[in-house]
Coordinates of C-alpha atoms and ligand atoms in Angstrom, one line a residue:
X13 CA -77.5 -95.9 131.5
X14 CA -80.4 -93.8 130.0
X15 CA -79.7 -91.1 127.5
X16 CA -79.4 -87.8 129.4
X17 CA -81.6 -86.1 126.7
X18 CA -84.7 -88.3 127.5
X19 CA -86.8 -88.6 130.8
X20 CA -88.4 -92.0 131.2
X21 CA -92.1 -91.8 132.4
X22 CA -94.6 -94.5 132.7
X23 CA -92.9 -96.5 130.1
X24 CA -92.8 -93.8 127.6
X25 CA -89.8 -91.5 126.6
X26 CA -90.4 -87.9 126.6
X27 CA -88.0 -85.2 125.1
X28 CA -87.1 -82.7 127.7
X29 CA -84.8 -80.5 125.4
X30 CA -85.3 -79.0 122.3
X31 CA -83.4 -81.3 119.7
X32 CA -82.0 -78.7 117.6
X33 CA -78.7 -76.9 118.9
X34 CA -78.5 -73.4 119.9
X35 CA -76.4 -72.5 116.6
X36 CA -79.4 -73.5 114.4
X37 CA -82.5 -72.8 116.7
X38 CA -83.3 -69.5 115.1
X39 CA -83.4 -71.1 111.6
X40 CA -86.6 -73.2 111.2
X41 CA -87.8 -74.1 107.9
X42 CA -86.5 -72.3 104.9
X43 CA -88.9 -69.6 103.5
X44 CA -89.0 -71.5 100.1
X45 CA -90.2 -74.8 101.5
X46 CA -92.9 -72.9 103.4
X47 CA -93.9 -70.7 100.4
X48 CA -93.8 -73.7 98.0
X49 CA -96.0 -75.6 100.3
X50 CA -98.5 -72.8 100.6
X51 CA -98.5 -72.6 96.6
X52 CA -99.3 -76.3 96.3
X53 CA -101.9 -76.1 99.1
X54 CA -103.8 -73.1 97.5
X55 CA -103.2 -73.9 93.8
X56 CA -101.6 -70.4 93.6
X57 CA -98.8 -69.5 90.8
X58 CA -95.5 -70.0 92.6
X59 CA -93.3 -66.9 91.9
X60 CA -91.7 -67.5 95.3
X61 CA -88.9 -70.2 94.8
X62 CA -86.4 -69.5 92.1
X63 CA -86.6 -72.6 90.0
X64 CA -87.4 -72.9 86.3
X65 CA -90.7 -74.3 85.2
X66 CA -89.0 -75.8 82.0
X67 CA -85.8 -78.1 81.8
X68 CA -82.6 -76.9 80.2
X69 CA -81.2 -77.8 76.6
X70 CA -82.5 -81.1 75.4
X71 CA -79.0 -82.2 74.4
X72 CA -77.7 -81.6 77.9
X73 CA -80.6 -83.9 79.3
X74 CA -79.6 -86.5 76.8
X75 CA -76.0 -86.3 77.7
X76 CA -76.7 -87.2 81.1
X77 CA -79.0 -90.2 80.1
X78 CA -76.0 -91.3 77.9
X79 CA -73.6 -91.1 80.9
X80 CA -76.0 -93.1 83.1
X81 CA -76.6 -95.7 80.4
X82 CA -72.8 -95.8 79.6
X83 CA -72.0 -96.3 83.3
X84 CA -70.3 -93.1 83.7
X85 CA -70.6 -91.5 87.0
X86 CA -72.9 -94.2 88.6
X87 CA -70.4 -95.1 91.1
X88 CA -68.6 -92.5 93.3
X89 CA -66.8 -90.2 90.9
X90 CA -63.3 -88.9 91.9
X91 CA -63.5 -86.8 95.1
X92 CA -62.4 -83.4 93.6
X93 CA -65.0 -84.1 90.7
X94 CA -64.5 -85.7 87.2
X95 CA -61.6 -84.4 85.5
X96 CA -63.9 -83.5 82.2
X97 CA -65.9 -81.1 84.5
X98 CA -63.0 -79.6 86.3
X99 CA -61.3 -78.8 83.0
X100 CA -64.5 -77.4 81.5
X101 CA -64.9 -75.1 84.5
X102 CA -61.3 -74.0 84.1
X103 CA -61.9 -73.3 80.4
X104 CA -64.9 -71.3 81.2
X105 CA -63.3 -69.1 83.6
X106 CA -60.3 -68.7 81.2
X107 CA -62.6 -67.9 78.2
X108 CA -65.1 -65.7 79.9
X109 CA -63.0 -63.8 82.4
X110 CA -59.3 -64.6 81.5
X111 CA -58.9 -66.2 84.9
X112 CA -56.5 -69.2 84.9
X113 CA -57.0 -72.2 87.3
X114 CA -55.3 -75.4 87.2
X115 CA -58.2 -78.0 86.9
X116 CA -56.1 -80.5 89.1
X117 CA -55.6 -78.4 92.1
X118 CA -57.6 -75.3 91.6
X119 CA -61.2 -76.7 90.9
X120 CA -63.5 -78.4 93.1
X121 CA -66.8 -80.0 92.1
X122 CA -69.6 -79.7 94.8
X123 CA -73.3 -80.7 95.4
X124 CA -74.5 -77.5 94.1
X125 CA -73.4 -73.9 95.2
X126 CA -75.3 -74.7 98.4
X127 CA -72.5 -77.1 99.5
X128 CA -69.8 -75.0 98.0
X129 CA -71.0 -72.2 100.5
X130 CA -71.3 -74.5 103.3
X131 CA -68.0 -76.1 102.9
X132 CA -66.1 -72.7 102.2
X133 CA -67.5 -71.2 105.5
X134 CA -66.8 -74.4 107.5
X135 CA -63.4 -74.7 106.2
X136 CA -62.3 -70.9 106.3
X137 CA -64.1 -69.4 109.5
X138 CA -62.8 -69.9 113.0
X139 CA -65.5 -69.8 115.9
X140 CA -65.9 -66.1 116.7
X141 CA -64.6 -64.8 113.4
X142 CA -66.6 -62.0 111.9
X143 CA -68.2 -62.6 108.5
X144 CA -69.5 -59.6 106.5
X145 CA -72.5 -60.6 104.3
X146 CA -74.5 -58.3 102.0
X147 CA -78.0 -57.9 103.5
X148 CA -80.6 -59.0 102.3
X149 CA -78.6 -62.3 102.0
X150 CA -79.4 -65.7 100.5
X151 CA -80.9 -67.6 103.4
X152 CA -78.3 -70.5 103.4
X153 CA -75.6 -67.9 104.2
X154 CA -76.9 -67.1 107.8
X155 CA -77.3 -70.6 108.7
X156 CA -73.8 -71.8 107.4
X157 CA -72.1 -68.9 109.1
X158 CA -73.7 -70.0 112.3
X159 CA -72.8 -73.6 111.7
X160 CA -69.2 -72.6 111.4
X161 CA -69.6 -70.6 114.6
X162 CA -68.9 -67.4 113.0
X163 CA -70.5 -64.0 113.6
X164 CA -72.6 -62.7 110.9
X165 CA -71.9 -59.0 110.3
X166 CA -74.7 -57.5 107.7
X167 CA -74.1 -54.6 105.4
X168 CA -77.5 -53.6 104.1
X169 CA -78.1 -52.7 100.4
X170 CA -80.5 -50.0 100.1
X171 CA -82.5 -48.5 97.1
X172 CA -80.5 -45.6 95.5
X173 CA -81.0 -44.3 91.9
X174 CA -83.6 -47.2 91.0
X175 CA -81.3 -50.0 92.4
X176 CA -80.2 -51.4 95.6
X177 CA -76.8 -50.4 96.0
X178 CA -73.9 -51.0 98.5
X179 CA -72.8 -48.2 101.0
X180 CA -69.1 -48.4 100.7
X181 CA -68.7 -46.0 103.9
X182 CA -71.0 -48.8 105.9
X183 CA -68.9 -51.6 104.4
X184 CA -65.5 -50.1 105.6
X185 CA -67.2 -49.4 109.2
X186 CA -68.3 -53.1 109.3
X187 CA -64.5 -54.4 109.2
X188 CA -63.1 -55.0 112.6
X189 CA -59.8 -57.0 113.8
X190 CA -62.2 -60.1 114.0
X191 CA -63.2 -59.9 110.5
X192 CA -62.0 -62.9 108.4
X193 CA -64.3 -63.3 105.5
X194 CA -66.3 -61.1 102.9
X195 CA -69.3 -63.1 101.7
X196 CA -70.2 -61.4 98.4
X197 CA -73.0 -62.3 95.9
X198 CA -73.1 -60.7 92.5
X199 CA -75.6 -60.8 90.7
X200 CA -77.4 -60.3 93.8
X201 CA -80.4 -62.4 95.0
X202 CA -82.9 -61.2 95.8
X203 CA -82.4 -57.6 94.9
X204 CA -81.1 -58.2 91.2
X205 CA -78.2 -55.7 91.7
X206 CA -75.2 -56.3 89.9
X207 CA -72.2 -54.7 91.7
X208 CA -70.3 -52.2 89.5
X209 CA -66.8 -52.0 89.0
X210 CA -66.6 -49.1 91.4
X211 CA -68.2 -51.0 94.1
X212 CA -66.1 -54.3 93.5
X213 CA -62.9 -52.2 93.4
X214 CA -63.9 -50.9 96.8
X215 CA -64.6 -54.4 98.2
X216 CA -61.2 -55.7 96.9
X217 CA -59.3 -52.7 98.3
X218 CA -60.7 -53.5 101.7
X219 CA -60.0 -57.2 101.4
X220 CA -56.2 -56.4 100.5
X221 CA -56.0 -53.8 103.2
X222 CA -57.1 -56.0 106.0
X223 CA -55.8 -59.3 104.5
X224 CA -59.3 -60.8 104.3
X225 CA -60.7 -63.9 102.5
X226 CA -63.6 -63.4 100.0
X227 CA -66.1 -66.0 99.2
X228 CA -67.9 -64.9 96.2
X229 CA -71.1 -66.3 94.9
X230 CA -71.5 -65.9 91.2
X231 CA -74.2 -68.3 90.5
X232 CA -76.0 -65.8 88.4
X233 CA -73.0 -64.8 86.3
X234 CA -74.7 -65.3 83.0
X235 CA -77.9 -63.5 83.9
X236 CA -77.1 -59.9 83.3
X237 CA -79.2 -57.5 81.4
X238 CA -79.1 -54.2 79.6
X239 CA -75.5 -53.9 79.1
X240 CA -74.5 -54.5 82.8
X241 CA -71.4 -56.6 83.2
X242 CA -70.5 -59.3 85.4
X243 CA -67.2 -59.0 87.0
X244 CA -65.6 -61.9 89.0
X245 CA -64.1 -60.3 92.2
X246 CA -61.1 -62.7 91.4
X247 CA -60.3 -60.8 88.4
X248 CA -59.5 -57.6 90.4
X249 CA -56.0 -56.9 91.2
X250 CA -54.8 -58.7 94.4
X251 CA -57.8 -60.9 94.5
X252 CA -57.3 -64.1 92.8
X253 CA -55.0 -65.1 95.9
X254 CA -57.7 -64.6 98.5
X255 CA -61.0 -65.3 96.7
X256 CA -63.1 -68.6 96.4
X257 CA -65.5 -68.3 93.7
X258 CA -68.6 -70.3 93.6
X259 CA -70.6 -71.2 90.2
X260 CA -73.4 -73.5 89.6
X261 CA -75.2 -75.3 86.9
X262 CA -78.6 -75.0 88.3
X263 CA -79.1 -71.4 87.4
X264 CA -77.2 -71.3 84.2
X265 CA -78.6 -74.4 82.6
X266 CA -81.9 -74.7 84.2
X267 CA -81.3 -78.0 85.9
X268 CA -81.6 -76.9 89.6
X269 CA -82.3 -80.5 90.7
X270 CA -78.9 -82.0 89.4
X271 CA -77.0 -80.0 92.1
X272 CA -73.8 -79.5 90.2
X273 CA -71.9 -76.6 91.5
X274 CA -68.1 -75.9 91.7
X275 CA -65.4 -73.8 93.5
X276 CA -62.4 -72.3 91.8
X277 CA -59.5 -70.7 94.0
X278 CA -55.9 -71.0 94.6
X279 CA -54.9 -74.7 95.5
X280 CA -54.5 -73.8 99.2
X281 CA -57.9 -72.5 99.6
X282 CA -59.4 -75.5 97.3
X283 CA -57.7 -78.0 99.7
X284 CA -59.1 -76.1 102.7
X285 CA -62.7 -76.2 101.1
X286 CA -62.3 -79.9 100.1
X287 CA -61.3 -80.9 103.7
X288 CA -64.8 -79.9 104.7
X289 CA -66.6 -80.8 101.6
X290 CA -65.4 -84.5 101.7
X291 CA -67.2 -85.0 104.9
X292 CA -70.6 -83.4 103.8
X293 CA -71.2 -85.3 100.6
X294 CA -68.0 -86.6 99.6
X295 CA -69.2 -86.6 96.3
X296 CA -72.4 -86.2 94.3
X297 CA -74.2 -86.0 90.9
X298 CA -72.0 -88.6 89.2
X299 CA -73.6 -88.7 85.6
X300 CA -74.8 -85.2 85.7
X301 CA -71.2 -84.1 86.1
X302 CA -70.6 -85.5 82.6
X303 CA -73.5 -83.6 81.2
X304 CA -72.6 -80.5 82.8
X305 CA -69.1 -80.7 81.3
X306 CA -70.7 -80.6 77.9
X307 CA -73.2 -77.7 78.9
X308 CA -70.2 -75.6 79.8
X309 CA -68.9 -75.9 76.2
X310 CA -72.2 -75.1 74.5
X311 CA -71.7 -72.1 72.2
X312 CA -72.1 -68.5 73.2
X313 CA -75.3 -68.5 71.3
X314 CA -76.9 -70.7 74.2
X315 CA -75.8 -68.3 76.9
X316 CA -77.1 -65.3 74.6
X317 CA -80.4 -66.9 74.1
X318 CA -80.9 -67.7 77.7
X319 CA -80.1 -64.2 78.7
X320 CA -82.6 -62.9 76.1
X321 CA -85.3 -65.1 77.1
X322 CA -84.9 -64.1 80.6
X323 CA -84.8 -60.4 79.9
X324 CA -88.2 -60.8 78.0
X325 CA -89.7 -62.4 80.9
X326 CA -88.2 -59.8 83.3
X327 CA -89.8 -57.1 81.1
X328 CA -93.3 -58.7 81.1
X329 CA -93.3 -59.3 85.1
X330 CA -91.9 -55.8 85.6
X331 CA -94.5 -54.1 83.6
X332 CA -97.3 -56.3 85.2
X333 CA -96.1 -55.5 88.7
X334 CA -95.9 -51.8 87.9
X335 CA -99.3 -51.8 86.3
X336 CA -100.6 -53.6 89.7
X337 CA -99.3 -50.9 91.7
X338 CA -96.0 -52.0 93.0
X339 CA -92.8 -49.9 92.9
X340 CA -90.4 -52.1 90.9
X341 CA -86.7 -52.3 91.4
X342 CA -85.9 -53.4 87.8
X343 CA -83.2 -56.1 88.2
X344 CA -79.9 -55.6 86.2
X345 CA -79.3 -59.5 87.0
X346 CA -80.6 -62.7 88.4
X347 CA -84.3 -64.0 87.6
X348 CA -85.8 -62.0 90.5
X349 CA -87.6 -58.7 90.9
X350 CA -87.6 -57.0 94.2
X351 CA -90.8 -54.9 94.7
X352 CA -92.0 -52.3 97.1
X353 CA -95.5 -52.9 98.4
X354 CA -96.1 -49.4 100.1
X355 CA -97.8 -47.9 96.9
X356 CA -100.5 -50.6 97.6
X357 CA -100.9 -49.1 101.1
X358 CA -99.1 -52.0 102.6
X359 CA -96.0 -52.1 104.8
X360 CA -95.5 -55.5 106.1
X361 CA -94.4 -57.9 103.5
X362 CA -94.6 -61.0 105.5
X363 CA -98.3 -60.5 106.1
X364 CA -98.9 -59.5 102.5
X365 CA -97.3 -62.8 101.2
X366 CA -99.3 -64.8 103.5
X367 CA -102.3 -63.3 102.1
X368 CA -101.6 -63.1 98.4
X369 CA -102.5 -66.6 97.5
X370 CA -106.0 -65.9 98.9
X371 CA -106.2 -62.4 97.4
X372 CA -104.7 -63.0 94.2
X373 CA -103.6 -66.4 93.7
X374 CA -99.8 -65.7 93.4
X375 CA -97.0 -66.7 95.8
X376 CA -94.2 -64.4 96.3
X377 CA -91.4 -64.2 99.0
X378 CA -91.1 -61.6 101.9
X379 CA -87.6 -60.1 101.5
X380 CA -87.8 -59.5 105.4
X381 CA -86.6 -63.0 106.0
X382 CA -83.2 -62.2 104.3
X383 CA -82.7 -59.3 106.8
X384 CA -81.4 -59.2 110.4
X385 CA -83.1 -56.1 110.7
X386 CA -86.4 -57.2 109.7
X387 CA -88.0 -53.9 109.7
X388 CA -85.4 -52.7 107.0
X389 CA -86.7 -55.4 104.7
X390 CA -90.4 -55.3 105.6
X391 CA -91.8 -53.5 102.6
X392 CA -89.8 -55.5 100.1
X393 CA -91.3 -58.6 98.3
X394 CA -89.5 -60.8 95.6
X395 CA -91.0 -62.4 92.5
X396 CA -89.3 -64.8 90.5
X397 CA -89.7 -64.7 86.6
X398 CA -87.9 -68.0 85.5
X399 CA -91.3 -69.3 84.4
X400 CA -93.1 -69.8 81.2
X401 CA -94.5 -66.7 79.3
X402 CA -98.2 -68.0 79.8
X403 CA -97.5 -68.6 83.4
X404 CA -96.2 -65.0 84.1
X405 CA -99.1 -63.5 82.0
X406 CA -101.7 -65.5 84.1
X407 CA -99.8 -64.2 87.2
X408 CA -99.9 -60.6 86.0
X409 CA -103.6 -60.9 85.1
X410 CA -104.3 -62.2 88.7
X411 CA -102.2 -59.4 90.2
X412 CA -104.1 -56.6 88.6
X413 CA -107.0 -57.0 91.1
X414 CA -104.6 -55.7 93.8
X415 CA -104.8 -52.4 92.6
X416 CA -108.4 -52.4 92.1
Ligands
PLP502 C1 -79.7 -70.6 94.1 C2 -78.6 -70.0 94.8 C3 -77.6 -70.9 95.3 C4 -77.7 -72.4 95.3 O1 -77.4 -73.1 94.2 P1 -77.5 -74.6 94.1 O2 -76.5 -74.7 92.9 O3 -78.9 -74.8 93.5 O4 -77.0 -75.2 95.2 C5 -76.6 -70.1 95.9 N1 -76.5 -68.8 96.0 C6 -77.4 -68.0 95.5 C7 -77.5 -66.6 95.6 C8 -78.5 -68.8 94.9 O5 -79.6 -68.0 94.4

């Protein structure tokens, strides 16, 4: 019997339906792939996608080589992750935040934070459940909520007092009886906002009042500047029991290609996330797990130097963007700067970004793609500063021509 999806015509098969299903039809290709291809095609400096252009610590690279040579992790590692890494993650949460997790039952290693987000949503969301996410949102959130059959409910961060802030009334109004999950991200990509204790306390109160689960994406936990403090949601009263916290080695140790991430949560939630995760990748990144177990035990000076390095890069790019005529929303965290292009006489960030390689030899990302209400995000454009100083200096020199 012929497959119902194809019609046979003169010996050729012809698809008569779109292959992608209705849940994913709106997503297409991720903006990062599109913009990185544009950078490659035009030779422009790529400040679009947030990957560092230098690798992380040499000793950690060597640790991966050693693991690979010694035959550690070359075969399927244990399903929840290697014990050394789970213990290192638990120690990290305890040492930094006084959060205690059992490495055997409350820590799960994932294929980057990306898989942790997907597995958490697939495990915790029933079809039709509402998932509240801060907008602009990391692009995988929308797709994973859709794959889980959830209903995305954005709450928009808007500029106030120099930063993108959460409107607590709006957040409160977004909660309905169908709401199941709050998907929070702090430090926040793409705005660079670090949620304050006051904001997080309000989020926590709402979660407790309505008995919601919280998925907290904290992959930029070590990138906070100017005295801002990263406060894990799980550390607030009533939150540990309902929060799935997500971390990643990619951003903290500048090895984004290794795809080592993790989840910390109470055992029942970890078990739920694992039930989805085991059928996505089962396991991943064997030898790299050994290396990241060592990376998490690097002395505090590593984290301080990393932060200081990124802060200097932020200051360089922020000053250059301001010089070029952008309004700069100076980030308190992450390695992104969100700018407003209206002072340049522009209002459509997507058109601006598509023309920027030609005009100035630089690639940036239009924040509009991270909004449901694209008009709301239209004037904002994101630049990444996790690049070598010389590269940032060249980008700044090129962008100067915009104001002229
Ligand atoms: C980069 C990023 C991720 C994905 O992290 P990986 O470990 O590379 O999968 C998740 N969330 C946010 C906010 C990010 O910026």
